[in-house]
Coordinates of C-alpha atoms in Angstrom, one line a residue:
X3 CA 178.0 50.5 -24.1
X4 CA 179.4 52.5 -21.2
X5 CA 178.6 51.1 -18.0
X6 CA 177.1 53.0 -15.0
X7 CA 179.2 53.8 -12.4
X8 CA 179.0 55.3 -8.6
X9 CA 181.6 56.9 -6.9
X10 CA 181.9 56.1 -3.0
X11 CA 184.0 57.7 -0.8
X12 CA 182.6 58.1 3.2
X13 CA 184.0 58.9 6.4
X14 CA 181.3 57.0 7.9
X15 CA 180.9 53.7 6.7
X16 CA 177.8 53.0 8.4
X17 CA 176.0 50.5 5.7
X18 CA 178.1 51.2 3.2
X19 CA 179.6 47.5 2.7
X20 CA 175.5 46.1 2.1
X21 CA 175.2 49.4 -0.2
X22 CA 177.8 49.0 -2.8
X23 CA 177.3 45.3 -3.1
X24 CA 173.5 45.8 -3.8
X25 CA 175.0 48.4 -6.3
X26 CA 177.6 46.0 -8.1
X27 CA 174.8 43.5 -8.5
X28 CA 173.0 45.8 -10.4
X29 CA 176.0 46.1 -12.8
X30 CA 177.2 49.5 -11.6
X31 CA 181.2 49.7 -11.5
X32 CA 182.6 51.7 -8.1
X33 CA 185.2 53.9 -8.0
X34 CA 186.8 54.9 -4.7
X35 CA 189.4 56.4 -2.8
X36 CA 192.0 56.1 0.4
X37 CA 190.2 54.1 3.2
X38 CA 187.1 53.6 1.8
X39 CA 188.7 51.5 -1.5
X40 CA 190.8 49.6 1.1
X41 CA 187.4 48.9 3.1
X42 CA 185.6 47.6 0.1
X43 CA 188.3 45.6 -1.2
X44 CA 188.3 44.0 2.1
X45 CA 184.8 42.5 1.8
X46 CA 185.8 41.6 -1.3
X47 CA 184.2 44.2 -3.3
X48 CA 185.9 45.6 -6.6
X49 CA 186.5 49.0 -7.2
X50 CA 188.3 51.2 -9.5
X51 CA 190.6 53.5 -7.9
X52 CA 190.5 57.3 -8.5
X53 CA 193.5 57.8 -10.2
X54 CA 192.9 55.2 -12.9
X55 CA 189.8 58.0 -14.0
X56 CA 192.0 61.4 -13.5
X57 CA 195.5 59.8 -14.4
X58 CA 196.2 62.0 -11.7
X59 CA 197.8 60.7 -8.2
X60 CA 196.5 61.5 -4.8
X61 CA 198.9 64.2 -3.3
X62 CA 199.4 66.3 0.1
X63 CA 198.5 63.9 2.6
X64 CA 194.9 63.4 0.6
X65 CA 194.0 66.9 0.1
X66 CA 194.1 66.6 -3.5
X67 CA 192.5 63.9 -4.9
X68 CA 188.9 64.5 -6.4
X69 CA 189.2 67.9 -7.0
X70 CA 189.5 66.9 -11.1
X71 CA 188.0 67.8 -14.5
X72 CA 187.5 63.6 -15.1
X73 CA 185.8 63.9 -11.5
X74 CA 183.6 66.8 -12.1
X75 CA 183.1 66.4 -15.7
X76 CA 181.3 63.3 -15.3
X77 CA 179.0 65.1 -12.2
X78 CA 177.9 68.2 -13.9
X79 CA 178.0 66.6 -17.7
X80 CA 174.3 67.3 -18.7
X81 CA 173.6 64.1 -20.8
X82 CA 170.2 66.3 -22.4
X83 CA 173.3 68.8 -23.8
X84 CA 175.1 67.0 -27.5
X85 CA 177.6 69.8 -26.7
X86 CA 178.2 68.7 -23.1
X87 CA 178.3 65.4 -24.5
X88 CA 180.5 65.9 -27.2
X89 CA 183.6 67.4 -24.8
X90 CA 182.7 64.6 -22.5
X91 CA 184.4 62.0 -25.0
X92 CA 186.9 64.3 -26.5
X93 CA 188.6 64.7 -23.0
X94 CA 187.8 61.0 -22.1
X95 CA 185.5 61.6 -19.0
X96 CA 182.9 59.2 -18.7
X97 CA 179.3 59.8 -17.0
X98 CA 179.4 59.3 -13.1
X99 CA 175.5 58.1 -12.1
X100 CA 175.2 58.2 -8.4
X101 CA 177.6 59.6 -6.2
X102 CA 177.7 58.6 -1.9
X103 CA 179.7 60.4 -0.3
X104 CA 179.7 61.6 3.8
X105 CA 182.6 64.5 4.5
X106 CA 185.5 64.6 6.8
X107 CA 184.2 64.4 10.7
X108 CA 184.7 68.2 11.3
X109 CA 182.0 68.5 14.2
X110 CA 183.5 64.9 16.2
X111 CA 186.7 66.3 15.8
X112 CA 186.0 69.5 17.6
X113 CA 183.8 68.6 20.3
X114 CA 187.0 66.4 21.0
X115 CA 188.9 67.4 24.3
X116 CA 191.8 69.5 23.8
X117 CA 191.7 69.6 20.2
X118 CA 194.2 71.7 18.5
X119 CA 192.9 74.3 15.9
X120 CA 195.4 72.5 13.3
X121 CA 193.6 68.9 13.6
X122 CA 190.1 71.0 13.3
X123 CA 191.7 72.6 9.8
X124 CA 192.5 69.0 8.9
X125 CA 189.3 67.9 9.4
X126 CA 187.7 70.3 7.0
X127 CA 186.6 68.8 3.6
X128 CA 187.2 70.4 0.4
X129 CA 186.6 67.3 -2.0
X130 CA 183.7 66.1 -0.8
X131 CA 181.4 69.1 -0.5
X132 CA 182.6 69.5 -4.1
X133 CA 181.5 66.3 -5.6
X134 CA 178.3 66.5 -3.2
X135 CA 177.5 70.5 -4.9
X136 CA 178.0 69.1 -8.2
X137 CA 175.8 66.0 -8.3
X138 CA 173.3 68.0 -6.4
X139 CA 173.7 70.4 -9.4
X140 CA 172.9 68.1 -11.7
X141 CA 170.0 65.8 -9.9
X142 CA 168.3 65.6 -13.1
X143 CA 170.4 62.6 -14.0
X144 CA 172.8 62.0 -11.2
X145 CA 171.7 60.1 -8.0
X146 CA 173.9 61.7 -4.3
X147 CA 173.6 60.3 -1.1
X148 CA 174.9 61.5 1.9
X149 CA 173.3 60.1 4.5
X150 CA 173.1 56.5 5.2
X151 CA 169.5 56.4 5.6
X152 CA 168.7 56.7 2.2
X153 CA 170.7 53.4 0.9
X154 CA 167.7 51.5 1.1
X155 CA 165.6 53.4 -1.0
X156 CA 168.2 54.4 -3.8
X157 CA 168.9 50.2 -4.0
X158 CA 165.2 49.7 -3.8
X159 CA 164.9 52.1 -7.2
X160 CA 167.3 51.3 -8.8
X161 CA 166.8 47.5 -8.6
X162 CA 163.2 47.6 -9.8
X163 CA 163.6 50.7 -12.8
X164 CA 167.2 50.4 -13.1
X165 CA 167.8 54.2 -11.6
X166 CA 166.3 56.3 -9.3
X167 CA 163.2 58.5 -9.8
X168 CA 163.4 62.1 -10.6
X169 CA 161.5 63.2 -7.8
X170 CA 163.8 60.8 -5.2
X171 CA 166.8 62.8 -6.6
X172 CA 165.2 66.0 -5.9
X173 CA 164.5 65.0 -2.6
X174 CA 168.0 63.8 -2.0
X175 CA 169.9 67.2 -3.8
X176 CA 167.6 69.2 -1.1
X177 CA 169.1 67.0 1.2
X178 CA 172.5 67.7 0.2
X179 CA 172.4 71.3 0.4
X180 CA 171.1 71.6 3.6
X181 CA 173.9 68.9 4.7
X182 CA 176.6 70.9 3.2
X183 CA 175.3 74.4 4.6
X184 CA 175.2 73.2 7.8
X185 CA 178.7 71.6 7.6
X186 CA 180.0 74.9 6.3
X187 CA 177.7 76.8 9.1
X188 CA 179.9 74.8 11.6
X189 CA 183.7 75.5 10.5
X190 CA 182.7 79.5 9.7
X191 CA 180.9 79.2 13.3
X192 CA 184.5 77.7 14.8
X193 CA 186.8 79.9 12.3
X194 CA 184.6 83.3 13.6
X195 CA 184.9 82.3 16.8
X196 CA 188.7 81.2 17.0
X197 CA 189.6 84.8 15.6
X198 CA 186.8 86.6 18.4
X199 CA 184.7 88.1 15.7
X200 CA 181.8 89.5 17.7
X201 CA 179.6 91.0 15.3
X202 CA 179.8 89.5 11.9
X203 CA 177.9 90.4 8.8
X204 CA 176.4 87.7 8.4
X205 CA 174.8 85.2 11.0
X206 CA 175.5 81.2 10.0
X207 CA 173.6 78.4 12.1
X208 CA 173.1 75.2 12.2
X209 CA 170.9 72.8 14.2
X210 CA 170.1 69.4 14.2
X211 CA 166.3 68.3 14.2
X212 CA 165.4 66.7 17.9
X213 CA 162.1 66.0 17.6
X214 CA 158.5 66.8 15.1
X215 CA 156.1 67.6 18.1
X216 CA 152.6 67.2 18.6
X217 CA 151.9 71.0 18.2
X218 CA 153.1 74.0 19.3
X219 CA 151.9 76.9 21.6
X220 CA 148.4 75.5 20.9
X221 CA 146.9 73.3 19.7
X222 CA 146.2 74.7 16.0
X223 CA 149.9 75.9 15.4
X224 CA 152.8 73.3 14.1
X225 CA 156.0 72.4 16.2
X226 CA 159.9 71.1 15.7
X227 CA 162.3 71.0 18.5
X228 CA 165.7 71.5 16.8
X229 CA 169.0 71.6 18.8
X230 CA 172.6 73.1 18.5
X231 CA 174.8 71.1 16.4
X232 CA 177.2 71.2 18.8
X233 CA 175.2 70.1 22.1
X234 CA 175.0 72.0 25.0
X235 CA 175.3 69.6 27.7
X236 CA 173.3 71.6 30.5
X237 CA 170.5 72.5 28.5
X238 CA 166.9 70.8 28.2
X239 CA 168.0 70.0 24.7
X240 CA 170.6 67.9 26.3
X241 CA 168.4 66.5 29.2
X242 CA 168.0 62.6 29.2
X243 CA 164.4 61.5 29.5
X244 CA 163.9 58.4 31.4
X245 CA 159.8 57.9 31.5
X246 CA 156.8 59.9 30.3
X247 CA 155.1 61.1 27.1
X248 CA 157.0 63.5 25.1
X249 CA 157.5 66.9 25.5
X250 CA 155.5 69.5 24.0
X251 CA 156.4 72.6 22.9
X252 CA 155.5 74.6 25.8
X253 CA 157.2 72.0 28.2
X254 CA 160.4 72.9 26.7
X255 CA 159.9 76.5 27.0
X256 CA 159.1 76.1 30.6
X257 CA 161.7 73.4 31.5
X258 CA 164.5 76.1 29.4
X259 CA 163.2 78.8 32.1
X260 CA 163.5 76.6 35.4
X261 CA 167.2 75.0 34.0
X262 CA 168.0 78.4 33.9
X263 CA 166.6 79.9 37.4
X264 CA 168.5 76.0 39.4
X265 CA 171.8 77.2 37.1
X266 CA 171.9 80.3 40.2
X267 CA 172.3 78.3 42.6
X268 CA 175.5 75.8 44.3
X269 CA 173.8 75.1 47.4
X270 CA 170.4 72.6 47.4
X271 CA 167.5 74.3 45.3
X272 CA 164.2 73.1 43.9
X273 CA 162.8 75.7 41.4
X274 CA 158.9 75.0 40.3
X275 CA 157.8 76.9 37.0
X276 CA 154.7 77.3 35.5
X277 CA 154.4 79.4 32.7
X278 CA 158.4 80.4 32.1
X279 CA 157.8 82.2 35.5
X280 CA 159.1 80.5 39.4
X281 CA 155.9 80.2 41.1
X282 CA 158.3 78.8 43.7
X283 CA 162.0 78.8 44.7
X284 CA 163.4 76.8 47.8
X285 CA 167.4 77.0 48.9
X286 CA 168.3 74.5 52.3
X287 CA 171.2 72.7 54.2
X288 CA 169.3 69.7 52.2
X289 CA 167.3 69.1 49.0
X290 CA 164.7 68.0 51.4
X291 CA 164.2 71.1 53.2
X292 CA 164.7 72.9 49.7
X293 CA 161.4 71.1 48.2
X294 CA 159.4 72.0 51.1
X295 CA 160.6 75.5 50.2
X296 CA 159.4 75.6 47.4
X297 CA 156.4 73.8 47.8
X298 CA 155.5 76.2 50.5
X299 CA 156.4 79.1 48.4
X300 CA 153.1 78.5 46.3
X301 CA 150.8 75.2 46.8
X302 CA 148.6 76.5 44.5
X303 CA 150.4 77.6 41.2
X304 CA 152.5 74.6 41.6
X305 CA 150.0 72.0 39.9
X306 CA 150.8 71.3 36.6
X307 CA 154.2 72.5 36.8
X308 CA 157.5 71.7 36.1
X309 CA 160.2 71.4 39.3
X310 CA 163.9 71.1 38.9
X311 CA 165.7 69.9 41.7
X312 CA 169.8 70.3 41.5
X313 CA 170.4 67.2 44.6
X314 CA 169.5 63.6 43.7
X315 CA 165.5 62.8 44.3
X316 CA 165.5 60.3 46.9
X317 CA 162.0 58.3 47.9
X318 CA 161.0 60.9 50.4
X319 CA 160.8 63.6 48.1
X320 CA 159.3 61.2 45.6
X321 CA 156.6 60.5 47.8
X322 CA 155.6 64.2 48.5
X323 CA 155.8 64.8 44.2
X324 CA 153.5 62.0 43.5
X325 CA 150.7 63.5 45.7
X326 CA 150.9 66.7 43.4
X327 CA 149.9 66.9 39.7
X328 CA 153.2 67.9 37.8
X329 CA 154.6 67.7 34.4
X330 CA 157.8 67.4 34.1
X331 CA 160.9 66.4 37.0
X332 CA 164.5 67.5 36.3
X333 CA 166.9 66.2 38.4
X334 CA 171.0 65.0 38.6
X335 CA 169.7 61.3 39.1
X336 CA 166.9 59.5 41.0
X337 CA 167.1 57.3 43.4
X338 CA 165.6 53.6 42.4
X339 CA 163.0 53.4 44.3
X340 CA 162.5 56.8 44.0
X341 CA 161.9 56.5 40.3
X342 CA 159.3 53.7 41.1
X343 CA 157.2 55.6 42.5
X344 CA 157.3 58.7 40.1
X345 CA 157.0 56.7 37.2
X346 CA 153.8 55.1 38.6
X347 CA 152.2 58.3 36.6
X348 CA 152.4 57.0 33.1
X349 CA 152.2 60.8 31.6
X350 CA 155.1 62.2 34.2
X351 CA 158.0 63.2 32.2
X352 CA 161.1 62.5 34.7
X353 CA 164.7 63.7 33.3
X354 CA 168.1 63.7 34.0
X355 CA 171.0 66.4 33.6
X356 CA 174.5 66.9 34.1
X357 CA 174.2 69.6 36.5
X358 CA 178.3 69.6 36.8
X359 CA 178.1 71.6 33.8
X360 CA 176.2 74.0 34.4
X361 CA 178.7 77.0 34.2
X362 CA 179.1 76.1 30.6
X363 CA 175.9 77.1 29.1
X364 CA 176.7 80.3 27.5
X365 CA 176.0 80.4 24.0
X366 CA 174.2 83.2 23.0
X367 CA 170.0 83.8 23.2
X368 CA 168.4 84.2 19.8
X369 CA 165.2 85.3 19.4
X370 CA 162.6 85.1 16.4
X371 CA 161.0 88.6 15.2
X372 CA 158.6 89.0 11.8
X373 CA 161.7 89.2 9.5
X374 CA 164.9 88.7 11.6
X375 CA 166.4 87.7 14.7
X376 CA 167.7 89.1 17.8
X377 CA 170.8 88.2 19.2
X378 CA 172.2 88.7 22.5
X379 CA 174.8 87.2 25.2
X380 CA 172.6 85.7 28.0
X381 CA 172.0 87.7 31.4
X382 CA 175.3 86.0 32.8
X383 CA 177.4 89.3 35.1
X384 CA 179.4 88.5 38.2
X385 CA 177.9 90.7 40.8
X386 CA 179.6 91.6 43.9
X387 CA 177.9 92.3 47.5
X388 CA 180.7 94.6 48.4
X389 CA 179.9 96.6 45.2
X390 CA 176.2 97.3 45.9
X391 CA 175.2 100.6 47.6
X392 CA 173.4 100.9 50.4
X393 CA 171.6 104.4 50.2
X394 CA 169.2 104.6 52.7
X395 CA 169.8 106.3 56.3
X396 CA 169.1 102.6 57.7
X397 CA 171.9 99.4 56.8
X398 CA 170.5 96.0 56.1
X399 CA 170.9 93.4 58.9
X400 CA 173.2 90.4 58.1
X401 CA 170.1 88.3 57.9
X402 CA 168.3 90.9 55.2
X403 CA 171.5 91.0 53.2
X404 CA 171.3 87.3 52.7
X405 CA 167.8 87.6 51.6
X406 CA 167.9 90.6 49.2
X407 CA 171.0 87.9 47.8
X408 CA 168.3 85.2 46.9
X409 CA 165.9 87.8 46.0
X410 CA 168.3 89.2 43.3
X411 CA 169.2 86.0 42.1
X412 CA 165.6 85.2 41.7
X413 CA 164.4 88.2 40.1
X414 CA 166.4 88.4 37.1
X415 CA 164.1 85.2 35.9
X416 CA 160.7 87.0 36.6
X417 CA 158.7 88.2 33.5
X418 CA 159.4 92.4 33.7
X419 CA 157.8 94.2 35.6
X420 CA 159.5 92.1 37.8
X421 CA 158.7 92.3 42.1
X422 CA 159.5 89.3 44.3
X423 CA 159.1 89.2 47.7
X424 CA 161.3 86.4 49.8
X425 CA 163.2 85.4 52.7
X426 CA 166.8 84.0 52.8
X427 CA 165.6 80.4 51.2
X428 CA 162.3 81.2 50.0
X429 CA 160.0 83.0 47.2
X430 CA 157.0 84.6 49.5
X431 CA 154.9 86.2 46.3
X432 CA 155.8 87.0 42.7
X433 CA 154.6 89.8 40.9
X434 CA 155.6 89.1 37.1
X435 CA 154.9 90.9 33.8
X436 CA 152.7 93.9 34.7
X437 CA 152.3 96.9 32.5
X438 CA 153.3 98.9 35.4
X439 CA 155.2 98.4 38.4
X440 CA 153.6 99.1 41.6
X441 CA 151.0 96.5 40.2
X442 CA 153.6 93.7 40.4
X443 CA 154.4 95.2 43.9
X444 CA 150.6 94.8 45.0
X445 CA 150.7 91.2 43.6
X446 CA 153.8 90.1 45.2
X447 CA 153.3 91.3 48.3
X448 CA 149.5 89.9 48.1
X449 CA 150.6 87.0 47.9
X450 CA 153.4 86.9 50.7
X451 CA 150.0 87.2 53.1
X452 CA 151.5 87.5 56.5
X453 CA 154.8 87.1 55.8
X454 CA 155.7 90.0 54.4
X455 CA 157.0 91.1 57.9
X456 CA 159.9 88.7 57.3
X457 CA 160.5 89.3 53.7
X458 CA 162.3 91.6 51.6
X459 CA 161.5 93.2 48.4
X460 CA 163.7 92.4 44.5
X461 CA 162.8 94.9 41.6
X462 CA 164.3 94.2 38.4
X463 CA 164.4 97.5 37.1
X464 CA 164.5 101.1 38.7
X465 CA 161.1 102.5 40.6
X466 CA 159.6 105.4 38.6
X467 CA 158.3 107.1 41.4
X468 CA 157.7 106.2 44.8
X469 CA 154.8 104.9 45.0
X470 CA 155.9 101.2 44.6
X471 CA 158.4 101.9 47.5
X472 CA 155.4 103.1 49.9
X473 CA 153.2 100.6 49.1
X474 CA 155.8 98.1 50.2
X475 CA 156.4 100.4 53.4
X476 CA 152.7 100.1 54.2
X477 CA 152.7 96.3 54.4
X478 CA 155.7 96.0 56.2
X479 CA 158.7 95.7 53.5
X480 CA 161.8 96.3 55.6
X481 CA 164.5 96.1 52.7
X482 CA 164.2 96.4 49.2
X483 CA 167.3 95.9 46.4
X484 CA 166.9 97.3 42.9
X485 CA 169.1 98.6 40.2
X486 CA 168.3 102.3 40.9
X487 CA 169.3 105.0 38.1
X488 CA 165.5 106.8 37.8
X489 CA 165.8 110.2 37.7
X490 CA 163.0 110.1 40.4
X491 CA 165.5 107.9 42.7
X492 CA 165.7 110.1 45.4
X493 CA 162.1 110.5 46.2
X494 CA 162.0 106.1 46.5
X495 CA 165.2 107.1 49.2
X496 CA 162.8 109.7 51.0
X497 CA 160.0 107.2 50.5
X498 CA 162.3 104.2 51.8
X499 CA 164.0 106.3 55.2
X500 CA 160.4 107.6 55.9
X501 CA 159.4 103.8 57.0
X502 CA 162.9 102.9 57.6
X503 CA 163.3 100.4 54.9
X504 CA 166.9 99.6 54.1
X505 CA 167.9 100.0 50.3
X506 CA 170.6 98.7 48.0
X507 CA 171.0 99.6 44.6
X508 CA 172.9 97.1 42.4
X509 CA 173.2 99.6 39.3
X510 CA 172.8 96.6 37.3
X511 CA 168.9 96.0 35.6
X512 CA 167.6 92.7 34.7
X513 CA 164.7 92.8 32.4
X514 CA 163.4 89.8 31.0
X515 CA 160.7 90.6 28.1

């Protein structure tokens, strides 16, 4: 009688010493290669080495070892097939039952530090994804694992029936493709990049389930959080939570949009979002006087928000949060007592970030349509004061110029139409997502109340016309920054030098739909 056998051969040996001794008590004979072998043999466990089964050494530093008919003859043999059988024993290859292997740690060895491209190429498996594909192949009578998890539940099996179930090897050959295609995702990902293909014709990804959520945009529709395999450490994905209930989905949205809006700026900022749009933004000398900012911007919209604050939150800052009704707290750190008395509210999500590396966050924006996906490099340009053009009879003052600065930086995160009205360290009103533009103007500057006199005025794309431009005249709007290029642009000039509004044109637009 021909005895069952597994073949093992892991990079991670994570349970793997409790796994093949349950499977040697149950009779089945290991075989094994390079380090794995040695670790076996270690604890004592015996194993039959690969090249006993392909008479075959190991060769080129381990490159070639599995890749063997004896190997892949006894995966793919169908054992339902008297043909497949038959050339089985005439070419001495003998049935391989369960097969556990985990593949060559491609993605730790690139997230490495100065990792050379030739270590990466090392790194790649070819043997394993092989032996993985074929056993997956042939689930119908082979049992593969490659994740640890699933030891239990393969001994459990196959100590009470002797094998595993059909529908347990189904679930584990799904398993194995995905693992696979998401390994191969990663090293055409790294290879595309490494050669500065742009465009390629065809799109691999990969990501790594975070979290199953409670639901999604609403409460009838379904959720899953799923994150880059290779993490992106200033990224909500990547935030640490230290107190709360879990996130939902819309949290995440919102938290991605005020991440983004803090990324702007060096000096102290708190950013407060609801809805993916700043209902306030506050810059200062101190994170202190950058909350108040903010707060100021808009008491009202702020409950049930989310605030990000780029400056440690001390106690003082604490105190004023807890009086509000808030979702979610993204900050660097907090201080100890500080985090005492936020985490008093048993539902207040409070989270850390590595805000040091926040210049790194580039990756590209993909977004979902019925049927495909849109891909595009994120709304990252290095833009110059000394290249904007002032084209209005009258110059902004020093002190405007520093405000249309923190206008522009803030607009580019509005829902298009876009309008925000500031100072130099403060949103005043926000006029976001209107079908037209002068109504985002009217909103804005409704909502700056009295202060408009001190404000200035951010469009993220061009006026049509110039009726935006006058209706900012008419409630005192003294400068105004936009990207210009409307073939009307010269009637918002007239418009502009008729209440002597100062106005710079960026020539560069930032819709966000």
């Amino acid at each position: 009688m021909i005895k069952r056998r597994a073949l093992i051969s892991v990079s991670d040996k994570t349970g793997i010493i409790a796994f093949a001794r349950g499977l040697v008590a149950q009779g089945i004979e290991i075989i094994s290669t390079g380090g794995t072998k040695a670790t076996l043999e270690q604890e004592g466990i015996p194993t039959i080495p690969i090249e006993e089964v392909t008479d075959f050494p190991e060769m080129m530093d381990g490159r070639v070892k599995t890749l063997h008919p004896k190997i892949h003859g006894g995966l793919l043999g169908r054992r339902d097939l008297t043909s497949h059988m038959e050339a089985m024993e005439v070419h001495g290859i003998q049935p391989i039952d369960i097969v556990c292997v985990n593949l060559y740690p491609f993605k730790e060895t690139i997230l490495q530090e100065g990792v050379t491209k030739e270590q990466a190429i090392e790194n790649i498996d070819i043997g394993g994804p092989s032996m993985l594909r074929s056993a997956a192949k042939n689930h119908e009578f082979v049992t593969v694992v490659v994740d640890p998890k699933d030891y239990t539940q393969v001994l459990t099996e196959v100590s009470k029936i002797g094998e595993t179930t059909l529908p347990t090897r189904q679930k584990l050959a799904a398993k194995v493709f995905r693992h696979t295609a998401a390994y191969d995702a990663l090293i055409a990902e790294y290879l595309t990049d490494s050669v500065g293909e742009k465009d390629p014709e065809t799109l691999t990804l990969t990501y790594d389930l975070k979290q199953i959520l409670r639901y999604g945009e609403n409460s009838h529709q379904q959720a899953v959080f799923y994150q880059t395999a290779l993490p992106v450490s200033f990224s909500i994905a990547n935030a640490k939570q230290l107190h709360g209930k879990e996130l939902s989905y819309n949290n995440i949205k919102d938290a991605d949009a005020a991440i983004r809006i803090s990324r702007e700026f060096d000096q102290p900022a708190v950013v407060a979002v609801k809805h993916m749009n700043p209902c306030g933004i506050g810059i200062g000398a101190t994170i202190k006087a950058a909350y108040q900012y903010a707060y100021e911007a808009d008491p009202v919209s702020i409950f049930g928000g989310i605030i990000v604050l780029n400056r440690e939150v001390d106690s003082e800052i604490a105190g004023k949060m807890h009086q509000l009704f808030l979702e979610i707290i993204i900050a660097p750190s907090f201080s100890e007592e500080a985090f005492k008395i936020l985490s008093s509210k048993k539902n207040l999500r409070l989270m850390t970030l590595d805000f040091s590396k926040k210049d790194q966050a580039r990756e590209d924006e993909k977004v979902s349509v019925l049927g495909g996906l849109l891909v595009q490099n994120q709304d990252i340009v290095e833009e110059k004061v000394e290249n904007w053009q002032v084209v209005t009879k009258r110059q902004p003052t020093e002190e405007e110029l520093k405000a249309l600065e923190f206008a522009w930086k803030t607009v580019k995160h509005v829902k298009s139409n876009a309008i925000v009205v500031t100072n130099n360290h403060q949103t005043l009103g926000i006029g976001a997502g209107q079908m037209n533009r002068v109504g985002s103007v009217q909103i804005a500057i409704e909502q700056a109340g009295g202060k408009v006199s001190e404000a200035v005025l951010a469009s993220d794309a061009f006026f049509p016309m110039g009726d935006s431009v006058e209706y900012a005249g008419e409630n005192g709007i003294k400068a105004i920054i936009q990207p210009g290029g409307s073939i009307k642009d010269q009637e918002s000039i007239e418009m502009a030098d008729k209440y002597g509004i100062a106005m710079v044109f960026t020539d560069i637009r930032h819709f966000r739909h």
